[in-house]
């Protein structure tokens, strides 16, 4: 009897420790931020999340996710020739719809979207995309997927791009599921099918090791999320992520291997900022202390974006290095319409919330509207971080 009691106590202690490792409701949004957002009125959230007169794009969502994505080249400028590319549109429309539910609390739409996940799970959507990564310490990229950018112009077929986009979509849906549906109708058998669909993809996710920009910060985001969702320890992983990012945000305001991308330098600098601000919030959520000059360098990188957006020549000293890119000739391929950007766009709003008096925050506030695509959803995580931070920045 005594041994049974000891085993029971040990089990309770272990379970208690496991549960305690979930440092926040979401690994991407600190609890204090999420709690403040939850207390805002529905009307305020609808206005500043851009959902006034919004209706879900069911015509796009109901195209459903394809069996696979196939055909990207290294430069990823051949969208029209990529099989299953519409999956990105489906995911974007779906993420906007679920973030609308987060704001509007519409149970009918929530049920429709939950069932849509179930349908995709039953159809094994995207499972036919070629696997290029594995979750192992060595040889994490499969041999048949190596060799991207063998053509200096990036026109070579790159199955690793197909695999990456597929995982971005799947993990985005996974983040959405865990934030919005994990405690929804918990006895519903559809949960089992949805999780069974997600699970094989976890083995396709490259293990987070050496930090780099892109691929959700060198695969740190999905690895952190998987540990978070499994109630496993991950604070040390966040510390490694922050340390890596600190080394890759440089003293001059440039971002390593991003700001040097030729005619796309401003775009890649923007995506670097998107990941850097995500890292800022992941650290805040996990209560990890930032390195001494992290925020100072981050703000300098923001200012470089701001100045280069207004005058492309400002980024030329770095862009002319042409890392995996074409010459810029002092002109950047970057939209003048900030409202149209959703990919890695959450930083526009996190910046305004964290640093409201900064000149770039004021610039963003005056040059972006409530129609901004980055409010409805970020294509990196799917969850409405732009919505949350913009609503709080404008209270």
mmCIF file of C-alpha atoms in Angstrom:
data_model
loop_
_atom_site.group_PDB
_atom_site.id
_atom_site.type_symbol
_atom_site.label_atom_id
_atom_site.label_comp_id
_atom_site.label_asym_id
_atom_site.label_seq_id
_atom_site.Cartn_x
_atom_site.Cartn_y
_atom_site.Cartn_z
ATOM 1 C CA UNK A 1 0.000 0.000 0.000
ATOM 2 C CA UNK A 2 2.805 2.397 0.909
ATOM 3 C CA UNK A 3 4.498 1.897 -2.476
ATOM 4 C CA UNK A 4 1.208 2.564 -4.257
ATOM 5 C CA UNK A 5 0.723 5.828 -2.334
ATOM 6 C CA UNK A 6 4.289 6.904 -3.091
ATOM 7 C CA UNK A 7 3.749 6.176 -6.771
ATOM 8 C CA UNK A 8 0.500 8.166 -6.725
ATOM 9 C CA UNK A 9 2.154 11.156 -5.037
ATOM 10 C CA UNK A 10 5.071 11.016 -7.475
ATOM 11 C CA UNK A 11 2.646 10.920 -10.399
ATOM 12 C CA UNK A 12 0.778 13.969 -9.101
ATOM 13 C CA UNK A 13 4.018 15.867 -8.582
ATOM 14 C CA UNK A 14 5.247 15.029 -12.055
ATOM 15 C CA UNK A 15 1.955 15.992 -13.641
ATOM 16 C CA UNK A 16 1.966 19.239 -11.707
ATOM 17 C CA UNK A 17 5.450 20.047 -12.960
ATOM 18 C CA UNK A 18 4.494 19.257 -16.545
ATOM 19 C CA UNK A 19 1.457 21.514 -16.456
ATOM 20 C CA UNK A 20 3.515 24.299 -14.909
ATOM 21 C CA UNK A 21 5.836 24.365 -17.927
ATOM 22 C CA UNK A 22 3.171 26.052 -20.073
ATOM 23 C CA UNK A 23 4.451 29.576 -19.457
ATOM 24 C CA UNK A 24 1.532 31.347 -21.144
ATOM 25 C CA UNK A 25 -1.731 30.593 -22.928
ATOM 26 C CA UNK A 26 0.025 31.173 -26.248
ATOM 27 C CA UNK A 27 3.800 30.933 -26.744
ATOM 28 C CA UNK A 28 3.579 33.996 -28.995
ATOM 29 C CA UNK A 29 1.478 36.405 -26.904
ATOM 30 C CA UNK A 30 2.226 37.264 -23.252
ATOM 31 C CA UNK A 31 -0.668 36.582 -20.893
ATOM 32 C CA UNK A 32 -0.884 40.197 -19.739
ATOM 33 C CA UNK A 33 -1.283 41.335 -23.349
ATOM 34 C CA UNK A 34 -3.914 38.697 -24.093
ATOM 35 C CA UNK A 35 -5.801 39.530 -20.889
ATOM 36 C CA UNK A 36 -5.844 43.255 -21.706
ATOM 37 C CA UNK A 37 -7.142 42.456 -25.184
ATOM 38 C CA UNK A 38 -9.881 40.216 -23.780
ATOM 39 C CA UNK A 39 -11.154 43.089 -21.646
ATOM 40 C CA UNK A 40 -11.659 45.428 -24.615
ATOM 41 C CA UNK A 41 -15.187 45.879 -25.908
ATOM 42 C CA UNK A 42 -16.294 43.853 -28.914
ATOM 43 C CA UNK A 43 -16.979 47.096 -30.794
ATOM 44 C CA UNK A 44 -13.442 48.382 -30.187
ATOM 45 C CA UNK A 45 -11.872 45.114 -31.303
ATOM 46 C CA UNK A 46 -13.991 44.946 -34.450
ATOM 47 C CA UNK A 47 -12.986 48.501 -35.385
ATOM 48 C CA UNK A 48 -9.249 48.232 -34.779
ATOM 49 C CA UNK A 49 -8.916 44.698 -36.095
ATOM 50 C CA UNK A 50 -10.464 45.729 -39.395
ATOM 51 C CA UNK A 51 -13.526 43.512 -39.158
ATOM 52 C CA UNK A 52 -16.242 46.108 -39.691
ATOM 53 C CA UNK A 53 -18.620 44.739 -42.368
ATOM 54 C CA UNK A 54 -16.372 41.673 -42.685
ATOM 55 C CA UNK A 55 -17.709 38.369 -43.989
ATOM 56 C CA UNK A 56 -15.642 35.170 -44.191
ATOM 57 C CA UNK A 57 -14.501 34.339 -47.720
ATOM 58 C CA UNK A 58 -16.216 30.967 -47.842
ATOM 59 C CA UNK A 59 -15.726 30.725 -51.610
ATOM 60 C CA UNK A 60 -11.969 30.587 -50.998
ATOM 61 C CA UNK A 61 -12.026 28.505 -47.809
ATOM 62 C CA UNK A 62 -14.249 25.937 -49.513
ATOM 63 C CA UNK A 63 -11.703 25.392 -52.271
ATOM 64 C CA UNK A 64 -10.089 23.306 -49.528
ATOM 65 C CA UNK A 65 -6.419 22.493 -49.096
ATOM 66 C CA UNK A 66 -4.857 20.420 -51.905
ATOM 67 C CA UNK A 67 -3.083 17.065 -51.552
ATOM 68 C CA UNK A 68 0.287 18.713 -52.148
ATOM 69 C CA UNK A 69 2.303 21.778 -53.143
ATOM 70 C CA UNK A 70 4.761 21.182 -55.978
ATOM 71 C CA UNK A 71 6.891 23.241 -58.339
ATOM 72 C CA UNK A 72 8.476 26.217 -56.568
ATOM 73 C CA UNK A 73 11.796 27.498 -57.845
ATOM 74 C CA UNK A 74 14.516 28.781 -55.514
ATOM 75 C CA UNK A 75 13.578 32.424 -56.005
ATOM 76 C CA UNK A 76 9.881 31.610 -55.439
ATOM 77 C CA UNK A 77 8.794 33.945 -58.225
ATOM 78 C CA UNK A 78 6.896 31.338 -60.269
ATOM 79 C CA UNK A 79 3.648 31.161 -58.289
ATOM 80 C CA UNK A 80 1.502 30.742 -61.406
ATOM 81 C CA UNK A 81 3.240 27.461 -62.225
ATOM 82 C CA UNK A 82 3.115 25.921 -58.743
ATOM 83 C CA UNK A 83 0.663 23.077 -58.193
ATOM 84 C CA UNK A 84 -1.513 23.642 -55.138
ATOM 85 C CA UNK A 85 -0.341 27.218 -54.623
ATOM 86 C CA UNK A 86 -3.928 28.242 -53.850
ATOM 87 C CA UNK A 87 -3.384 26.590 -50.454
ATOM 88 C CA UNK A 88 -1.858 29.882 -49.335
ATOM 89 C CA UNK A 89 -5.059 31.727 -50.254
ATOM 90 C CA UNK A 90 -7.154 29.125 -48.432
ATOM 91 C CA UNK A 91 -4.996 29.423 -45.326
ATOM 92 C CA UNK A 92 -5.081 33.218 -45.417
ATOM 93 C CA UNK A 93 -8.875 33.303 -45.747
ATOM 94 C CA UNK A 94 -9.248 30.700 -42.997
ATOM 95 C CA UNK A 95 -6.966 32.585 -40.600
ATOM 96 C CA UNK A 96 -8.898 35.815 -41.202
ATOM 97 C CA UNK A 97 -12.159 34.016 -40.471
ATOM 98 C CA UNK A 98 -10.977 32.456 -37.202
ATOM 99 C CA UNK A 99 -9.530 35.755 -36.032
ATOM 100 C CA UNK A 100 -12.898 37.336 -36.791
ATOM 101 C CA UNK A 101 -14.437 34.708 -34.505
ATOM 102 C CA UNK A 102 -11.908 35.631 -31.801
ATOM 103 C CA UNK A 103 -13.175 39.211 -31.992
ATOM 104 C CA UNK A 104 -16.866 38.682 -32.729
ATOM 105 C CA UNK A 105 -17.383 35.520 -30.647
ATOM 106 C CA UNK A 106 -19.580 33.973 -33.343
ATOM 107 C CA UNK A 107 -20.187 30.364 -32.287
ATOM 108 C CA UNK A 108 -21.824 29.376 -35.575
ATOM 109 C CA UNK A 109 -18.799 30.378 -37.660
ATOM 110 C CA UNK A 110 -16.461 28.823 -35.095
ATOM 111 C CA UNK A 111 -18.189 25.464 -35.518
ATOM 112 C CA UNK A 112 -17.955 25.715 -39.311
ATOM 113 C CA UNK A 113 -14.230 26.436 -39.096
ATOM 114 C CA UNK A 114 -13.620 23.633 -36.609
ATOM 115 C CA UNK A 115 -15.386 21.215 -38.914
ATOM 116 C CA UNK A 116 -13.345 22.483 -41.846
ATOM 117 C CA UNK A 117 -10.168 21.435 -40.014
ATOM 118 C CA UNK A 118 -11.757 18.026 -39.525
ATOM 119 C CA UNK A 119 -12.548 17.753 -43.259
ATOM 120 C CA UNK A 120 -8.974 18.618 -44.204
ATOM 121 C CA UNK A 121 -7.729 16.084 -41.680
ATOM 122 C CA UNK A 122 -9.943 13.327 -43.099
ATOM 123 C CA UNK A 123 -8.795 14.208 -46.627
ATOM 124 C CA UNK A 124 -5.131 14.139 -45.508
ATOM 125 C CA UNK A 125 -4.570 17.529 -47.091
ATOM 126 C CA UNK A 126 -0.983 18.498 -47.993
ATOM 127 C CA UNK A 127 0.392 15.127 -46.893
ATOM 128 C CA UNK A 128 1.563 14.381 -50.457
ATOM 129 C CA UNK A 129 4.029 17.283 -50.505
ATOM 130 C CA UNK A 130 7.577 15.959 -50.687
ATOM 131 C CA UNK A 131 9.247 15.716 -47.280
ATOM 132 C CA UNK A 132 12.538 17.613 -47.212
ATOM 133 C CA UNK A 133 13.262 17.986 -43.497
ATOM 134 C CA UNK A 134 13.417 15.614 -40.576
ATOM 135 C CA UNK A 135 13.546 16.293 -36.861
ATOM 136 C CA UNK A 136 17.035 14.946 -36.238
ATOM 137 C CA UNK A 137 20.307 16.349 -34.941
ATOM 138 C CA UNK A 138 22.219 15.389 -38.111
ATOM 139 C CA UNK A 139 21.265 15.239 -41.787
ATOM 140 C CA UNK A 140 18.089 17.197 -41.097
ATOM 141 C CA UNK A 141 17.713 18.094 -44.792
ATOM 142 C CA UNK A 142 17.079 15.076 -47.020
ATOM 143 C CA UNK A 143 19.720 14.617 -49.716
ATOM 144 C CA UNK A 144 17.281 14.791 -52.636
ATOM 145 C CA UNK A 145 16.169 18.247 -51.458
ATOM 146 C CA UNK A 146 19.610 19.833 -51.280
ATOM 147 C CA UNK A 147 21.029 22.167 -53.912
ATOM 148 C CA UNK A 148 18.617 25.112 -53.993
ATOM 149 C CA UNK A 149 19.978 28.202 -55.759
ATOM 150 C CA UNK A 150 22.080 26.007 -58.073
ATOM 151 C CA UNK A 151 20.985 28.559 -60.670
ATOM 152 C CA UNK A 152 22.361 32.012 -59.709
ATOM 153 C CA UNK A 153 19.065 33.553 -60.853
ATOM 154 C CA UNK A 154 17.068 31.174 -58.655
ATOM 155 C CA UNK A 155 15.072 29.583 -61.476
ATOM 156 C CA UNK A 156 15.984 25.993 -60.522
ATOM 157 C CA UNK A 157 13.262 23.754 -59.085
ATOM 158 C CA UNK A 158 13.511 23.664 -55.299
ATOM 159 C CA UNK A 159 11.363 21.018 -53.581
ATOM 160 C CA UNK A 160 12.589 22.364 -50.243
ATOM 161 C CA UNK A 161 10.478 25.470 -50.908
ATOM 162 C CA UNK A 162 7.384 23.301 -51.459
ATOM 163 C CA UNK A 163 8.094 21.537 -48.174
ATOM 164 C CA UNK A 164 8.675 24.805 -46.322
ATOM 165 C CA UNK A 165 5.451 26.453 -47.497
ATOM 166 C CA UNK A 166 3.503 23.303 -46.639
ATOM 167 C CA UNK A 167 4.890 23.289 -43.105
ATOM 168 C CA UNK A 168 4.178 27.012 -42.709
ATOM 169 C CA UNK A 169 0.527 26.374 -43.539
ATOM 170 C CA UNK A 170 0.210 23.251 -41.403
ATOM 171 C CA UNK A 171 1.887 24.813 -38.384
ATOM 172 C CA UNK A 172 -0.141 27.994 -38.831
ATOM 173 C CA UNK A 173 -3.272 25.862 -38.612
ATOM 174 C CA UNK A 174 -1.748 24.075 -35.633
ATOM 175 C CA UNK A 175 -1.177 27.388 -33.821
ATOM 176 C CA UNK A 176 -4.760 28.395 -34.636
ATOM 177 C CA UNK A 177 -6.092 25.065 -33.387
ATOM 178 C CA UNK A 178 -4.250 25.203 -30.076
ATOM 179 C CA UNK A 179 -5.267 28.789 -29.356
ATOM 180 C CA UNK A 180 -8.886 28.582 -30.487
ATOM 181 C CA UNK A 181 -10.022 24.962 -30.461
ATOM 182 C CA UNK A 182 -7.985 22.962 -27.924
ATOM 183 C CA UNK A 183 -10.652 23.560 -25.266
ATOM 184 C CA UNK A 184 -13.598 23.627 -27.705
ATOM 185 C CA UNK A 185 -16.045 20.708 -27.349
ATOM 186 C CA UNK A 186 -13.284 18.719 -25.691
ATOM 187 C CA UNK A 187 -15.147 15.403 -25.915
ATOM 188 C CA UNK A 188 -15.759 15.759 -29.659
ATOM 189 C CA UNK A 189 -14.157 12.886 -31.587
ATOM 190 C CA UNK A 190 -13.070 15.266 -34.355
ATOM 191 C CA UNK A 191 -10.183 16.404 -32.156
ATOM 192 C CA UNK A 192 -8.616 12.965 -32.495
ATOM 193 C CA UNK A 193 -8.699 13.104 -36.303
ATOM 194 C CA UNK A 194 -7.325 16.646 -36.442
ATOM 195 C CA UNK A 195 -4.423 15.810 -34.142
ATOM 196 C CA UNK A 196 -3.746 12.600 -36.067
ATOM 197 C CA UNK A 197 -3.429 14.723 -39.222
ATOM 198 C CA UNK A 198 -1.026 17.172 -37.583
ATOM 199 C CA UNK A 199 1.188 14.607 -35.873
ATOM 200 C CA UNK A 200 3.130 13.148 -38.861
ATOM 201 C CA UNK A 201 4.120 16.669 -39.909
ATOM 202 C CA UNK A 202 5.960 17.179 -36.614
ATOM 203 C CA UNK A 203 8.635 14.739 -37.809
ATOM 204 C CA UNK A 204 9.074 16.886 -40.929
ATOM 205 C CA UNK A 205 10.020 19.960 -38.896
ATOM 206 C CA UNK A 206 13.713 20.694 -38.799
ATOM 207 C CA UNK A 207 15.125 20.690 -35.279
ATOM 208 C CA UNK A 208 15.996 24.175 -34.018
ATOM 209 C CA UNK A 209 19.757 24.380 -33.666
ATOM 210 C CA UNK A 210 21.782 27.135 -35.291
ATOM 211 C CA UNK A 211 19.834 30.383 -35.496
ATOM 212 C CA UNK A 212 19.139 32.081 -38.814
ATOM 213 C CA UNK A 213 16.449 34.350 -40.240
ATOM 214 C CA UNK A 214 13.654 32.831 -42.272
ATOM 215 C CA UNK A 215 11.814 29.539 -41.824
ATOM 216 C CA UNK A 216 10.223 30.904 -38.647
ATOM 217 C CA UNK A 217 13.586 31.946 -37.195
ATOM 218 C CA UNK A 218 15.457 28.804 -38.136
ATOM 219 C CA UNK A 219 12.512 26.595 -37.078
ATOM 220 C CA UNK A 220 12.539 27.879 -33.508
ATOM 221 C CA UNK A 221 8.903 29.048 -33.599
ATOM 222 C CA UNK A 222 7.363 25.639 -34.405
ATOM 223 C CA UNK A 223 9.732 23.788 -32.068
ATOM 224 C CA UNK A 224 8.806 26.125 -29.205
ATOM 225 C CA UNK A 225 5.110 25.815 -30.032
ATOM 226 C CA UNK A 226 5.241 22.016 -30.090
ATOM 227 C CA UNK A 227 6.872 21.910 -26.660
ATOM 228 C CA UNK A 228 4.406 24.490 -25.348
ATOM 229 C CA UNK A 229 1.422 22.540 -26.645
ATOM 230 C CA UNK A 230 2.767 19.318 -25.123
ATOM 231 C CA UNK A 231 3.393 20.998 -21.743
ATOM 232 C CA UNK A 232 7.129 20.368 -22.055
ATOM 233 C CA UNK A 233 9.961 22.614 -20.907
ATOM 234 C CA UNK A 234 10.986 25.168 -23.497
ATOM 235 C CA UNK A 235 12.366 28.211 -21.660
ATOM 236 C CA UNK A 236 15.950 27.198 -22.503
ATOM 237 C CA UNK A 237 14.952 27.045 -26.172
ATOM 238 C CA UNK A 238 13.574 30.593 -25.948
ATOM 239 C CA UNK A 239 16.866 31.740 -24.408
ATOM 240 C CA UNK A 240 18.801 30.195 -27.311
ATOM 241 C CA UNK A 241 16.429 31.870 -29.763
ATOM 242 C CA UNK A 242 16.911 35.290 -28.164
ATOM 243 C CA UNK A 243 20.692 34.860 -28.019
ATOM 244 C CA UNK A 244 20.802 33.922 -31.703
ATOM 245 C CA UNK A 245 18.611 36.826 -32.766
ATOM 246 C CA UNK A 246 20.731 39.244 -30.761
ATOM 247 C CA UNK A 247 23.820 38.202 -32.739
ATOM 248 C CA UNK A 248 22.011 38.515 -36.073
ATOM 249 C CA UNK A 249 20.622 42.028 -35.472
ATOM 250 C CA UNK A 250 23.687 44.149 -36.112
ATOM 251 C CA UNK A 251 24.853 47.365 -34.489
ATOM 252 C CA UNK A 252 24.389 49.401 -37.685
ATOM 253 C CA UNK A 253 20.689 48.527 -37.889
ATOM 254 C CA UNK A 254 21.086 45.904 -40.596
ATOM 255 C CA UNK A 255 19.869 42.339 -40.230
ATOM 256 C CA UNK A 256 22.295 39.613 -41.211
ATOM 257 C CA UNK A 257 21.503 37.881 -44.535
ATOM 258 C CA UNK A 258 18.332 39.991 -44.871
ATOM 259 C CA UNK A 259 19.376 43.582 -45.511
ATOM 260 C CA UNK A 260 21.938 42.389 -48.078
ATOM 261 C CA UNK A 261 19.393 40.876 -50.492
ATOM 262 C CA UNK A 262 19.837 43.127 -53.529
ATOM 263 C CA UNK A 263 16.604 44.373 -55.089
ATOM 264 C CA UNK A 264 14.625 42.556 -52.388
ATOM 265 C CA UNK A 265 16.662 43.868 -49.436
ATOM 266 C CA UNK A 266 13.839 46.020 -48.069
ATOM 267 C CA UNK A 267 11.409 43.101 -48.221
ATOM 268 C CA UNK A 268 13.797 40.737 -46.456
ATOM 269 C CA UNK A 269 14.688 43.414 -43.914
ATOM 270 C CA UNK A 270 10.946 43.670 -43.240
ATOM 271 C CA UNK A 271 10.634 39.892 -42.776
ATOM 272 C CA UNK A 272 13.603 39.993 -40.403
ATOM 273 C CA UNK A 273 11.816 42.645 -38.366
ATOM 274 C CA UNK A 274 8.698 40.492 -38.399
ATOM 275 C CA UNK A 275 10.573 37.586 -36.854
ATOM 276 C CA UNK A 276 12.528 39.833 -34.472
ATOM 277 C CA UNK A 277 9.355 41.330 -33.011
ATOM 278 C CA UNK A 278 7.875 37.842 -32.715
ATOM 279 C CA UNK A 279 10.982 36.874 -30.755
ATOM 280 C CA UNK A 280 10.485 39.932 -28.548
ATOM 281 C CA UNK A 281 6.976 38.747 -27.672
ATOM 282 C CA UNK A 282 7.982 35.089 -27.272
ATOM 283 C CA UNK A 283 10.615 36.247 -24.773
ATOM 284 C CA UNK A 284 8.069 38.399 -22.946
ATOM 285 C CA UNK A 285 5.599 35.499 -22.845
ATOM 286 C CA UNK A 286 8.243 33.155 -21.404
ATOM 287 C CA UNK A 287 9.593 35.869 -19.065
ATOM 288 C CA UNK A 288 13.058 35.606 -20.589
ATOM 289 C CA UNK A 289 15.299 38.631 -20.064
ATOM 290 C CA UNK A 290 16.488 40.343 -23.237
ATOM 291 C CA UNK A 291 20.203 41.007 -23.875
ATOM 292 C CA UNK A 292 21.372 44.491 -22.917
ATOM 293 C CA UNK A 293 21.316 46.116 -26.377
ATOM 294 C CA UNK A 294 18.651 43.947 -28.044
ATOM 295 C CA UNK A 295 15.930 46.585 -28.114
ATOM 296 C CA UNK A 296 18.360 49.369 -29.038
ATOM 297 C CA UNK A 297 19.524 47.425 -32.099
ATOM 298 C CA UNK A 298 15.966 46.413 -32.945
ATOM 299 C CA UNK A 299 14.812 50.033 -32.958
ATOM 300 C CA UNK A 300 17.763 51.004 -35.157
ATOM 301 C CA UNK A 301 16.700 48.266 -37.600
ATOM 302 C CA UNK A 302 13.166 49.684 -37.549
ATOM 303 C CA UNK A 303 14.521 53.134 -38.364
ATOM 304 C CA UNK A 304 16.527 51.710 -41.272
ATOM 305 C CA UNK A 305 13.320 50.193 -42.656
ATOM 306 C CA UNK A 306 11.440 53.471 -42.200
ATOM 307 C CA UNK A 307 14.127 55.576 -43.886
ATOM 308 C CA UNK A 308 14.641 53.064 -46.711
ATOM 309 C CA UNK A 309 10.913 52.798 -47.349
ATOM 310 C CA UNK A 310 10.868 56.557 -47.961
ATOM 311 C CA UNK A 311 14.158 56.551 -49.887
ATOM 312 C CA UNK A 312 15.372 53.238 -51.331
ATOM 313 C CA UNK A 313 18.932 54.509 -51.627
ATOM 314 C CA UNK A 314 19.280 54.384 -47.830
ATOM 315 C CA UNK A 315 19.481 50.590 -47.901
ATOM 316 C CA UNK A 316 21.860 50.427 -50.873
ATOM 317 C CA UNK A 317 25.121 50.118 -48.843
ATOM 318 C CA UNK A 318 23.892 46.692 -47.715
ATOM 319 C CA UNK A 319 21.711 45.742 -50.697
ATOM 320 C CA UNK A 320 24.623 45.978 -53.138
ATOM 321 C CA UNK A 321 26.202 42.909 -51.499
ATOM 322 C CA UNK A 322 23.551 40.837 -53.364
ATOM 323 C CA UNK A 323 23.217 37.862 -51.017
ATOM 324 C CA UNK A 324 21.156 35.282 -52.985
ATOM 325 C CA UNK A 325 19.655 38.076 -55.052
ATOM 326 C CA UNK A 326 19.802 40.351 -58.070
ATOM 327 C CA UNK A 327 21.246 43.861 -58.249
ATOM 328 C CA UNK A 328 18.981 46.608 -56.950
ATOM 329 C CA UNK A 329 20.357 49.637 -58.800
ATOM 330 C CA UNK A 330 19.086 51.686 -55.863
ATOM 331 C CA UNK A 331 15.483 50.585 -56.480
ATOM 332 C CA UNK A 332 13.715 48.081 -54.221
ATOM 333 C CA UNK A 333 10.919 45.690 -55.149
ATOM 334 C CA UNK A 334 8.629 46.653 -52.303
ATOM 335 C CA UNK A 335 5.027 47.812 -52.273
ATOM 336 C CA UNK A 336 4.157 51.375 -51.325
ATOM 337 C CA UNK A 337 0.912 50.094 -49.795
ATOM 338 C CA UNK A 338 1.704 48.890 -46.275
ATOM 339 C CA UNK A 339 -1.940 47.860 -45.819
ATOM 340 C CA UNK A 340 -1.432 45.101 -48.397
ATOM 341 C CA UNK A 341 1.288 43.293 -46.412
ATOM 342 C CA UNK A 342 0.263 40.384 -44.204
ATOM 343 C CA UNK A 343 3.362 38.148 -44.262
ATOM 344 C CA UNK A 344 5.405 38.964 -41.143
ATOM 345 C CA UNK A 345 3.256 42.068 -40.781
ATOM 346 C CA UNK A 346 2.480 41.794 -37.071
ATOM 347 C CA UNK A 347 5.529 43.890 -36.247
ATOM 348 C CA UNK A 348 3.811 47.000 -37.632
ATOM 349 C CA UNK A 349 1.372 46.794 -34.717
ATOM 350 C CA UNK A 350 3.632 45.374 -31.998
ATOM 351 C CA UNK A 351 5.912 48.349 -32.654
ATOM 352 C CA UNK A 352 3.065 50.805 -32.092
ATOM 353 C CA UNK A 353 2.053 49.066 -28.861
ATOM 354 C CA UNK A 354 5.541 48.709 -27.370
ATOM 355 C CA UNK A 355 7.008 52.032 -28.544
ATOM 356 C CA UNK A 356 4.049 54.395 -29.113
ATOM 357 C CA UNK A 357 6.070 57.629 -29.083
ATOM 358 C CA UNK A 358 8.690 56.520 -31.599
ATOM 359 C CA UNK A 359 8.660 58.312 -34.959
ATOM 360 C CA UNK A 360 8.169 55.055 -36.858
ATOM 361 C CA UNK A 361 5.151 54.166 -34.721
ATOM 362 C CA UNK A 362 3.593 57.514 -35.576
ATOM 363 C CA UNK A 363 4.469 56.992 -39.240
ATOM 364 C CA UNK A 364 2.901 53.535 -39.318
ATOM 365 C CA UNK A 365 -0.208 54.791 -37.556
ATOM 366 C CA UNK A 366 -0.669 57.562 -40.117
ATOM 367 C CA UNK A 367 0.138 55.427 -43.184
ATOM 368 C CA UNK A 368 -1.919 52.346 -42.331
ATOM 369 C CA UNK A 369 -5.662 51.935 -42.014
ATOM 370 C CA UNK A 370 -8.077 49.511 -40.399
ATOM 371 C CA UNK A 371 -8.198 47.742 -43.768
ATOM 372 C CA UNK A 372 -4.643 46.498 -43.245
ATOM 373 C CA UNK A 373 -4.248 42.808 -44.091
ATOM 374 C CA UNK A 374 -1.799 42.368 -41.214
ATOM 375 C CA UNK A 375 -4.634 43.025 -38.755
ATOM 376 C CA UNK A 376 -6.693 40.039 -39.828
ATOM 377 C CA UNK A 377 -3.903 37.493 -39.678
ATOM 378 C CA UNK A 378 -0.195 36.902 -40.125
ATOM 379 C CA UNK A 379 0.726 34.216 -42.648
ATOM 380 C CA UNK A 380 3.557 33.071 -40.375
ATOM 381 C CA UNK A 381 1.442 32.127 -37.353
ATOM 382 C CA UNK A 382 -2.138 32.446 -38.574
ATOM 383 C CA UNK A 383 -3.192 33.929 -35.245
ATOM 384 C CA UNK A 384 -4.293 37.560 -35.070
ATOM 385 C CA UNK A 385 -1.307 39.172 -33.404
ATOM 386 C CA UNK A 386 -1.710 42.316 -35.478
ATOM 387 C CA UNK A 387 -5.314 42.523 -34.330
ATOM 388 C CA UNK A 388 -4.403 42.113 -30.660
ATOM 389 C CA UNK A 389 -1.621 44.693 -30.600
ATOM 390 C CA UNK A 390 -3.361 47.248 -32.815
ATOM 391 C CA UNK A 391 -6.495 47.145 -30.674
ATOM 392 C CA UNK A 392 -4.385 47.728 -27.563
ATOM 393 C CA UNK A 393 -2.262 50.447 -29.180
ATOM 394 C CA UNK A 394 -5.417 52.389 -30.049
ATOM 395 C CA UNK A 395 -7.375 52.102 -26.809
#
